[in-house]
């Protein structure tokens, strides 16, 4: 199975390099009849695209998506949806110095060792630019999930470097370039980023994603666990070093009498599980948190080696996100949407006939 | 693709229930010619098996593995290796009360909703007992990796509930029932567990796994990232709620000038990456940490519902691990072995011809 | 993806060797709630098993299947169904001479070259014995298809060596050891086989399989074509060298004005398509024919080589089917069932919501 | 696994419709370092493209391929190769009548039933136009196979309707629009097609493909049999109704003493197996034949129904190949190349270490 393809039956085959002619993907397995236009997809792409504030890379890309197939007269036909995004602003000269040297903490070195050669322009295939087709595919999944199940997938920045961002409201998220759920924090975040940029350094971040209105029963034991697939999808995002479901690492110090979410006919009393038990969705909100490492392309000089394994000093100018986490929120939302849609289809493949005499226990949906 | 099968080309198809006739798996894609006996596998199964101390479930299972196929005259033939473990000590009556009610924090409820019916005996397929075939398969992967690449995979308990366990030495690990790398902590761990058991409660844990001697170049961009596959495999272990690679969540507050591991001709100067950059192994140690939630089957009474969604109180007697994390170390090692072997084979499928003029940068291997 | 696993989401992972301890498979993706006992499976296994007439191998195997998992209180639970068949009558000494030499037309040579070593006992993994677990898995698929869709899958011998067998009735099929649909031919078939056996030679055969009551819409364009998957499944049966759907090779000389099956509101007027158009089922009977080559293990002496590539003469005694086609009918039925079930589940995964204002065109069901 | 994706680890994800904006594919798993330009691919596309003689569809398509990714400075990088072909000559009005009616023998009906809606323009996704991206992908596989193993893949027309075409030489094949290996037959083929076109009818065909220089050992038992994968790939080509390997259906009447190819140290004495035994390549030529049905879009009036299941008469004008088999040769070659390359990579994944003390038995390579 292709290592560039996500999903089991709702699949996304990704292709492209940062500075090649185009990036894109083939989305297969989408049910027919879904109303879909390029505008539906563009909205999510615009949330992810570069150059939208001074705190992210200044590369100018419209990220204009073209639907090449799978849609006829405004509806999906059930056949593969080809999505194409042309690269536009490829200032490859910025990277000329880096052909021969390896940035500490970057995939430069591992690509070279694995493949013997690599496209160094803009990080080639290791660039976070390749998340754009995933966001585009995720927009399709998100639309289907909402129309079929009322599922709403949202995310926000939880922490930027040293600054924890208390959750105030979902409404605050779209009104600032950080996806911060707290308007009062925005100035502090701006200042933090400005100082970081001046220092020529970068920082990590923490992002939370949440899916509300997820049907009960998605996922399968062992290799098909919903949380396993979510963890894999999240860790596939550039720079992610950690994934938590529900309580996550806080579960280490919890007692069973605290962690296990009690149930009543009126609903769950808590959601430490993050909406998944035994790899299967409970109907509660699915709660995921991810840790993103600081960008490896920084101006501060660092020790490294070149292709002859001679010592060199590397300082990266060029255009880079000083915190990749800032643009990660729509990407993480998309990955969650892809996994949920794949499992929704898998579930009805096997269990479409299952009927129970009672409905599900209501979830406890705390934002 | 089966949701019970792990891996792409070195695959493990798992089957079985806690109290059914048998559990087992089919391991496919193993290279021919590997010397393999049941004893090679049994050693790892014995490390995982229940009933080895008073701190884990008192179920008595020999976990005796039988090789059904794929080995001839002591060597693998390249054909699927069928592995069978008969269940022996199935006291299903212990669970009779639980047919109709759902333990808070347990998969009881989600299995019922997904499938409409379930095997309630001992948790059925949701039981951690199903990790035994994975440990068996992992033993094969581990042996091949060691013989081919000198890879050594080891793990230990890092934290038990509130007790952090400082790493002292790998040598300490096998000499105590906790897989603790610190002999001086063992008495405290015993006391902690005794108190917990008396209280009728359970606790979480944190486990670290580490692979030394991993070849450079394993993994692939995007959907085939080595860390994505590791995260998925770890999250597939029962009770796991969080996964970290390298610095993990600590990367959130790190600067790029700290996190990015500098390289010199003599080696990497640190390993915040945990041995993986851009989804591809660097040749440094692969470092993984996982968080395990507390067991949901506890004696303390808890609010829940029955199949009619009427309120009930649940208190679980039966035999259970009060901390599933205690036995998780060999399981996490096995999962890491499975992922690494799958990627080692995938890598040579695509890149067997790649030859570089210089060897890899030495890893910084700090235990 | 494992080369021992059939199917996409209704999957069968096969393991075992002819003379190893056991053969079996793991069937995953089965919907929950299907009534299933070992007797349901045994009936099909008994139709395939050896030793039932003097015209097939005299190996005595009960082929007693044991369900190891996935069934609780007589119903499938939706979790993997482990199936085990112990080998019993392993006269491996019969094959002792063949360790070092290669039978012309047999997999002996290719296994050795691929794997460098092989289990030579009874053909090891290349034995047609490995179709038994597929027949067992097929019995599950067949039962589900019948209960859900009324699908009936049947097959018969069409030709034995030089003897074409005119179709008279399905009723005749089970009453003779050849699966011949023509009671009047049975004596001629017996005589033909007796003469062949005396001559120490073997012959080929042609088998037809037919599925009635297949829902419209199974299959998908390009890589998921129903006929492509059927062709692959049939060619995976031992000794098969050709596959036809509908008119098959006769289509070469047909005109479009003949081949294209006309439709009326009352039904299709013919079925040259064999029930599949554009890779998708039409609702007509699915018609498949396969060609099986003569058994390669014959008493007549033949030129060959040994492992040192020295010339040798090979004459195979041992127990063999002088015409593997005789026992192929239940195997081909099983393979068709597996493909249809996989596609039935895939179809509802993607298209469960599709509703049309009119029903399908009735099929032309001519036996 | 996507039903639009061919292959296990050398994979081709196909997208597009006949009259949509573009068709294409994502080729993944290609080894790095292969010299590759658009010209390498274009050569094969040009052999398949429409409008090259009066005997095929008069649609004018340049079928100009663009490489979107996976190639840097003229060499593959090991990352996915995105291939794009813009559709140009889309006279969709030709098909306006067909929106509501179903051509006998065409996928019109089954697509509508499966998906509830369809893109009717030019057959939408069911068009043979979708083989163009497969031919493009096959060109990559073919190049790699030749450079790595000296494998040469060739095909030719064996029969056109009633006209059998005796094989004279491979040299004749490229010099006529039929891919006929016999220059003396070309006039008869021209006349036959002219008469057929005047009659408003269509005819079937038979095509042979052959791979020389295939390494021994490709393929795997059971679900990964090389011949099973070839059969599946061939049956996935539009209009194919039958597949034969080696002797194919002629094996039915062969004796074992004839069919089994004898071996000597100097080589095989015949090739009834078609180069595959037990699902694994022998090193002899791989021989495949396919039957293609007559085109369903013909001018002769035929009985059919419309979407209300009312009776209608259908006569198709538009531009169509009166014999799809004429252009099938390069397509069948491409499919064979894709399967062989996938298996070559799979083989080295598992068996890269296998070393035998003697080389393979030479094949008997008779054109």
Coordinates of C-alpha atoms in Angstrom, one line a residue, chain A:
Chain A
X1 CA 0.0 0.0 0.0
X2 CA 1.3 3.4 -1.0
X3 CA 3.1 5.3 1.7
X4 CA 1.7 8.5 0.2
X5 CA -1.9 7.4 0.6
X6 CA -4.0 8.0 3.7
X7 CA -7.1 5.9 4.5
X8 CA -8.5 2.5 3.9
X9 CA -11.6 3.1 1.7
X10 CA -11.9 6.9 1.8
X11 CA -8.4 7.4 0.5
X12 CA -6.2 10.3 -0.3
X13 CA -3.1 9.8 -2.5
X14 CA -0.9 12.8 -2.1
X15 CA 1.8 14.0 -4.6
X16 CA 4.0 17.0 -5.1
X17 CA 7.0 19.0 -4.0
X18 CA 7.3 22.4 -2.5
X19 CA 8.8 24.0 -5.6
X20 CA 7.7 21.6 -8.4
X21 CA 5.0 22.5 -10.9
X22 CA 2.1 21.4 -8.7
X23 CA 0.9 19.6 -5.7
X24 CA -2.4 17.7 -5.3
X25 CA -4.1 14.5 -4.5
X26 CA -6.6 11.9 -5.6
X27 CA -9.5 11.4 -3.2
X28 CA -11.2 8.1 -3.7
X29 CA -14.2 6.4 -2.2
X30 CA -16.3 9.5 -1.7
X31 CA -20.1 8.7 -1.8
X32 CA -21.9 10.0 -4.8
X33 CA -24.3 12.8 -4.7
X34 CA -22.5 15.2 -2.4
X35 CA -22.8 18.8 -3.5
X36 CA -19.2 20.0 -4.1
X37 CA -17.6 22.9 -5.7
X38 CA -14.1 24.3 -5.6
X39 CA -15.3 27.1 -3.3
X40 CA -16.2 24.4 -0.7
X41 CA -12.6 23.3 -0.7
X42 CA -11.0 26.7 -1.1
X43 CA -12.4 28.0 2.2
X44 CA -10.3 25.5 4.1
X45 CA -7.3 26.0 1.9
X46 CA -7.4 29.8 2.6
X47 CA -7.3 29.2 6.3
X48 CA -4.0 27.2 5.8
X49 CA -2.3 29.2 3.1
X50 CA 0.9 31.1 3.7
X51 CA 1.5 34.8 3.7
X52 CA -1.6 35.7 5.7
X53 CA 0.2 37.5 8.5
X54 CA 3.7 38.6 9.4
X55 CA 4.1 35.7 11.7
X56 CA 4.1 33.0 9.0
X57 CA 6.2 32.4 5.9
X58 CA 5.9 35.3 3.4
X59 CA 5.7 33.0 0.5
X60 CA 2.8 34.1 -1.7
X61 CA 0.7 31.2 -2.8
X62 CA -2.9 31.6 -3.8
X63 CA -3.4 27.8 -3.3
X64 CA -6.1 27.9 -5.9
X65 CA -7.6 24.4 -6.1
X66 CA -8.9 22.9 -9.4
X67 CA -11.2 19.9 -9.3
X68 CA -10.1 17.6 -12.2
X69 CA -12.5 14.8 -11.9
X70 CA -15.2 13.1 -9.8
X71 CA -17.7 15.9 -9.8
X72 CA -20.4 16.4 -12.5
X73 CA -22.9 19.1 -12.5
X74 CA -22.0 20.1 -8.9
X75 CA -22.2 16.7 -7.4
X76 CA -19.7 14.0 -6.6
X77 CA -20.1 11.0 -8.9
X78 CA -18.5 8.4 -6.6
X79 CA -15.4 8.3 -8.8
X80 CA -12.0 9.6 -7.8
X81 CA -11.7 13.3 -7.2
X82 CA -8.5 14.7 -8.6
X83 CA -7.4 17.9 -6.9
X84 CA -4.7 20.2 -8.3
X85 CA -2.9 23.2 -6.9
X86 CA -0.3 24.9 -9.0
X87 CA 2.8 26.2 -7.2
X88 CA 3.4 29.8 -8.0
X89 CA 5.9 31.6 -5.8
X90 CA 8.9 29.4 -6.0
X91 CA 12.0 31.4 -5.0
X92 CA 14.3 28.4 -5.2
X93 CA 17.4 30.5 -5.1
X94 CA 16.7 31.0 -1.4
X95 CA 17.6 27.4 -0.8
X96 CA 20.6 27.2 -3.1
X97 CA 23.1 27.0 -0.2
X98 CA 21.2 24.1 1.3
X99 CA 21.7 21.6 -1.5
X100 CA 24.9 20.4 0.1
X101 CA 24.3 20.9 3.8
X102 CA 21.8 19.6 6.3
X103 CA 19.8 21.8 8.6
X104 CA 19.8 20.4 12.2
X105 CA 16.4 19.0 13.0
X106 CA 15.3 19.0 9.3
X107 CA 14.5 16.1 6.9
X108 CA 17.3 17.2 4.6
X109 CA 19.7 14.6 6.0
X110 CA 17.3 11.7 6.1
X111 CA 15.9 12.2 2.6
X112 CA 19.4 12.2 1.3
X113 CA 20.3 9.1 3.1
X114 CA 17.2 7.3 2.1
X115 CA 17.0 8.2 -1.5
X116 CA 20.5 9.1 -2.4
X117 CA 19.2 12.3 -4.0
X118 CA 16.5 14.8 -3.2
X119 CA 14.7 17.9 -4.5
X120 CA 16.2 20.5 -2.1
X121 CA 14.0 23.4 -3.3
X122 CA 11.9 24.5 -0.4
X123 CA 12.3 21.3 1.4
X124 CA 11.0 19.3 -1.6
X125 CA 8.5 16.7 -0.4
X126 CA 9.3 17.3 3.2
X127 CA 7.8 20.7 3.1
X128 CA 4.7 21.5 5.1
X129 CA 3.3 22.7 1.8
X130 CA 2.3 19.2 1.1
X131 CA -0.4 19.5 3.8
X132 CA -2.4 21.7 1.4
X133 CA -3.8 18.8 -0.6
X134 CA -4.7 17.1 2.7
X135 CA -6.6 20.1 3.8
X136 CA -8.3 20.1 0.5
X137 CA -9.3 16.5 0.9
X138 CA -10.3 17.1 4.5
X139 CA -12.7 19.8 3.3
X140 CA -14.6 17.1 1.4
X141 CA -14.7 14.8 4.4
X142 CA -15.8 17.5 6.7
X143 CA -18.6 18.5 4.4
X144 CA -19.9 14.9 4.1
X145 CA -19.6 14.3 7.8
X146 CA -21.6 17.4 8.6
X147 CA -24.3 16.7 6.1
X148 CA -24.6 13.0 7.1
X149 CA -24.0 13.2 10.8
X150 CA -24.0 16.8 11.8
X151 CA -20.3 16.4 12.8
X152 CA -18.5 19.6 13.5
X153 CA -14.7 19.6 13.6
X154 CA -12.9 22.5 15.1
X155 CA -9.4 23.2 16.4
X156 CA -7.4 26.0 18.1
X157 CA -4.0 26.8 19.3
X158 CA -3.5 25.8 23.0
X159 CA 0.0 27.0 23.6
X160 CA 2.6 29.0 21.7
X161 CA 6.1 28.3 23.0
X162 CA 5.9 29.3 26.7
X163 CA 2.5 31.0 26.4
X164 CA -0.5 28.8 27.4
X165 CA -3.7 30.1 25.8
X166 CA -6.8 29.6 28.0
X167 CA -9.9 28.6 26.0
X168 CA -12.5 31.3 26.0
X169 CA -14.6 30.7 23.0
X170 CA -14.7 29.1 19.5
X171 CA -15.8 32.4 18.2
X172 CA -12.5 34.0 18.9
X173 CA -10.6 31.5 16.8
X174 CA -11.1 32.8 13.2
X175 CA -10.6 36.4 14.2
X176 CA -6.8 36.2 14.7
X177 CA -4.0 34.7 12.7
X178 CA -3.0 32.3 15.5
X179 CA -6.3 30.3 15.7
X180 CA -6.2 31.4 19.3
X181 CA -9.5 30.9 21.2
X182 CA -8.9 33.9 23.3
X183 CA -9.0 37.4 21.9
X184 CA -7.3 38.9 24.9
X185 CA -4.2 36.8 24.3
X186 CA -3.6 38.0 20.7
X187 CA -1.4 40.9 21.5
X188 CA 0.8 38.8 23.7
X189 CA 1.1 36.2 21.0
X190 CA 2.1 38.9 18.5
X191 CA 4.7 40.3 20.8
X192 CA 6.1 36.8 21.5
X193 CA 6.4 36.1 17.8
X194 CA 8.0 39.4 17.0
X195 CA 10.6 38.8 19.7
X196 CA 11.3 35.3 18.4
X197 CA 11.7 36.5 14.9
X198 CA 14.1 39.2 15.9
X199 CA 16.1 36.6 17.8
X200 CA 16.3 34.5 14.6
X201 CA 14.9 31.6 16.5
X202 CA 11.7 29.5 16.4
X203 CA 9.3 27.9 18.9
X204 CA 7.0 24.9 19.4
X205 CA 3.3 24.9 19.9
X206 CA 0.4 22.8 21.1
X207 CA -2.9 22.5 19.1
X208 CA -6.2 21.0 20.1
X209 CA -8.8 19.5 17.7
X210 CA -12.2 18.5 18.6
X211 CA -15.0 16.7 16.7
X212 CA -18.6 17.1 17.9
X213 CA -21.5 15.0 16.8
X214 CA -19.4 11.9 15.9
X215 CA -21.6 8.8 15.6
X216 CA -21.2 6.1 18.1
X217 CA -19.4 3.0 16.8
X218 CA -16.6 4.3 14.6
X219 CA -13.4 2.4 14.8
X220 CA -12.5 -1.3 15.2
X221 CA -10.5 -3.4 17.6
X222 CA -6.7 -3.6 17.4
X223 CA -5.3 -2.4 14.0
X224 CA -8.3 -0.4 13.2
X225 CA -8.7 1.5 16.4
X226 CA -10.1 5.0 15.8
X227 CA -7.5 6.5 18.2
X228 CA -4.7 4.6 16.6
X229 CA -5.6 5.9 13.2
X230 CA -6.0 9.4 14.6
X231 CA -2.6 9.2 16.2
X232 CA -1.0 8.0 13.0
X233 CA -2.7 10.8 11.0
X234 CA -1.7 13.5 13.5
X235 CA 1.9 12.3 13.7
X236 CA 2.0 12.4 9.9
X237 CA 1.7 16.2 10.1
X238 CA 5.0 18.0 9.7
X239 CA 6.7 18.8 13.0
X240 CA 4.3 16.8 15.3
X241 CA 6.2 15.0 18.1
X242 CA 3.3 14.0 20.4
X243 CA -0.4 13.1 20.3
X244 CA -2.9 12.8 23.1
X245 CA -6.5 11.5 23.1
X246 CA -8.7 12.8 25.9
X247 CA -6.7 13.0 29.1
X248 CA -3.6 11.9 27.3
X249 CA -0.5 12.0 29.5
X250 CA -2.5 13.3 32.4
X251 CA -4.0 9.8 32.6
X252 CA -0.7 8.6 34.0
X253 CA -1.4 10.1 37.4
X254 CA -5.2 9.7 37.3
X255 CA -7.0 7.0 39.4
X256 CA -9.4 4.6 37.6
X257 CA -12.1 6.0 39.8
X258 CA -11.5 9.4 38.3
X259 CA -10.5 8.6 34.7
X260 CA -13.4 6.2 33.8
X261 CA -16.2 8.4 32.6
X262 CA -19.4 7.6 34.4
X263 CA -22.6 7.2 32.5
X264 CA -26.2 8.0 33.3
X265 CA -29.3 7.8 31.2
X266 CA -28.9 11.5 30.7
X267 CA -25.4 11.3 29.5
X268 CA -21.7 10.9 30.3
X269 CA -20.6 12.8 33.3
X270 CA -17.1 13.5 32.0
X271 CA -14.9 12.9 28.9
X272 CA -11.5 11.8 30.0
X273 CA -11.6 9.2 27.2
X274 CA -11.7 11.9 24.6
X275 CA -14.6 10.2 23.0
X276 CA -13.0 6.8 22.3
X277 CA -13.1 3.6 24.3
X278 CA -11.5 0.4 23.1
X279 CA -10.7 2.1 19.8
X280 CA -14.4 2.8 19.1
X281 CA -16.2 6.2 19.3
X282 CA -18.5 6.7 22.3
X283 CA -20.5 9.5 20.8
X284 CA -18.9 12.0 23.0
X285 CA -16.6 14.7 21.5
X286 CA -13.4 13.4 20.2
X287 CA -10.6 15.3 21.8
X288 CA -7.1 15.3 20.4
X289 CA -4.0 17.4 21.3
X290 CA -0.8 17.5 19.4
X291 CA 2.7 18.9 20.1
X292 CA 4.6 20.6 17.3
X293 CA 8.3 21.1 17.5
X294 CA 10.0 24.4 16.6
X295 CA 10.9 25.0 13.0
X296 CA 14.3 23.8 12.1
X297 CA 15.1 26.5 9.6
X298 CA 16.3 29.4 11.8
X299 CA 18.7 32.2 11.3
X300 CA 20.8 31.4 14.4
X301 CA 24.0 29.5 13.3
X302 CA 24.2 25.8 14.1
X303 CA 26.7 23.1 13.8
X304 CA 26.1 20.6 11.0
X305 CA 27.8 18.6 8.2
X306 CA 27.7 18.6 4.5
X307 CA 27.4 15.7 2.1
X308 CA 31.0 14.8 2.5
X309 CA 30.3 14.7 6.3
X310 CA 32.6 17.7 6.8
X311 CA 31.7 20.2 9.6
X312 CA 29.8 23.2 8.5
X313 CA 27.8 26.0 10.1
X314 CA 24.2 26.4 8.9
X315 CA 22.1 29.6 9.3
X316 CA 18.9 29.6 7.3
X317 CA 17.6 32.8 5.8
X318 CA 14.8 32.2 3.3
X319 CA 11.1 32.3 4.1
X320 CA 9.9 30.1 6.9
X321 CA 7.3 29.9 9.5
X322 CA 9.0 30.6 12.8
X323 CA 6.3 28.5 14.5
X324 CA 4.8 25.8 12.3
X325 CA 2.2 25.3 14.9
X326 CA 0.5 28.6 14.0
X327 CA -0.8 27.2 10.7
X328 CA -1.3 23.7 12.0
X329 CA -4.9 24.1 13.3
X330 CA -6.7 23.7 9.9
X331 CA -4.3 20.8 9.0
X332 CA -5.1 18.9 12.2
X333 CA -8.8 19.5 11.6
X334 CA -8.5 18.1 8.1
X335 CA -6.6 15.0 9.3
X336 CA -9.3 14.3 11.9
X337 CA -12.0 14.7 9.2
X338 CA -10.2 12.2 6.9
X339 CA -9.9 9.6 9.6
X340 CA -13.5 10.0 10.8
X341 CA -14.9 9.8 7.2
X342 CA -12.9 6.7 6.4
X343 CA -14.2 5.0 9.6
X344 CA -17.8 6.2 9.0
X345 CA -17.7 4.4 5.6
X346 CA -16.0 1.3 7.0
X347 CA -18.5 1.2 9.8
X348 CA -21.5 1.1 7.5
X349 CA -19.7 -1.5 5.3
X350 CA -19.7 -4.0 8.1
X351 CA -22.4 -2.8 10.4
X352 CA -25.1 -1.1 8.4
X353 CA -27.7 -3.7 9.6
X354 CA -27.0 -3.3 13.3
X355 CA -30.1 -1.9 15.0
X356 CA -30.4 -1.4 18.8
X357 CA -33.6 -1.0 20.8
X358 CA -32.3 2.1 22.5
X359 CA -30.4 5.2 21.3
X360 CA -26.9 6.1 22.5
X361 CA -26.1 7.7 25.8
X362 CA -25.9 11.4 25.3
X363 CA -22.3 12.8 25.1
X364 CA -21.1 15.3 27.5
X365 CA -20.1 18.1 25.2
X366 CA -18.0 20.6 27.1
X367 CA -16.2 23.0 24.8

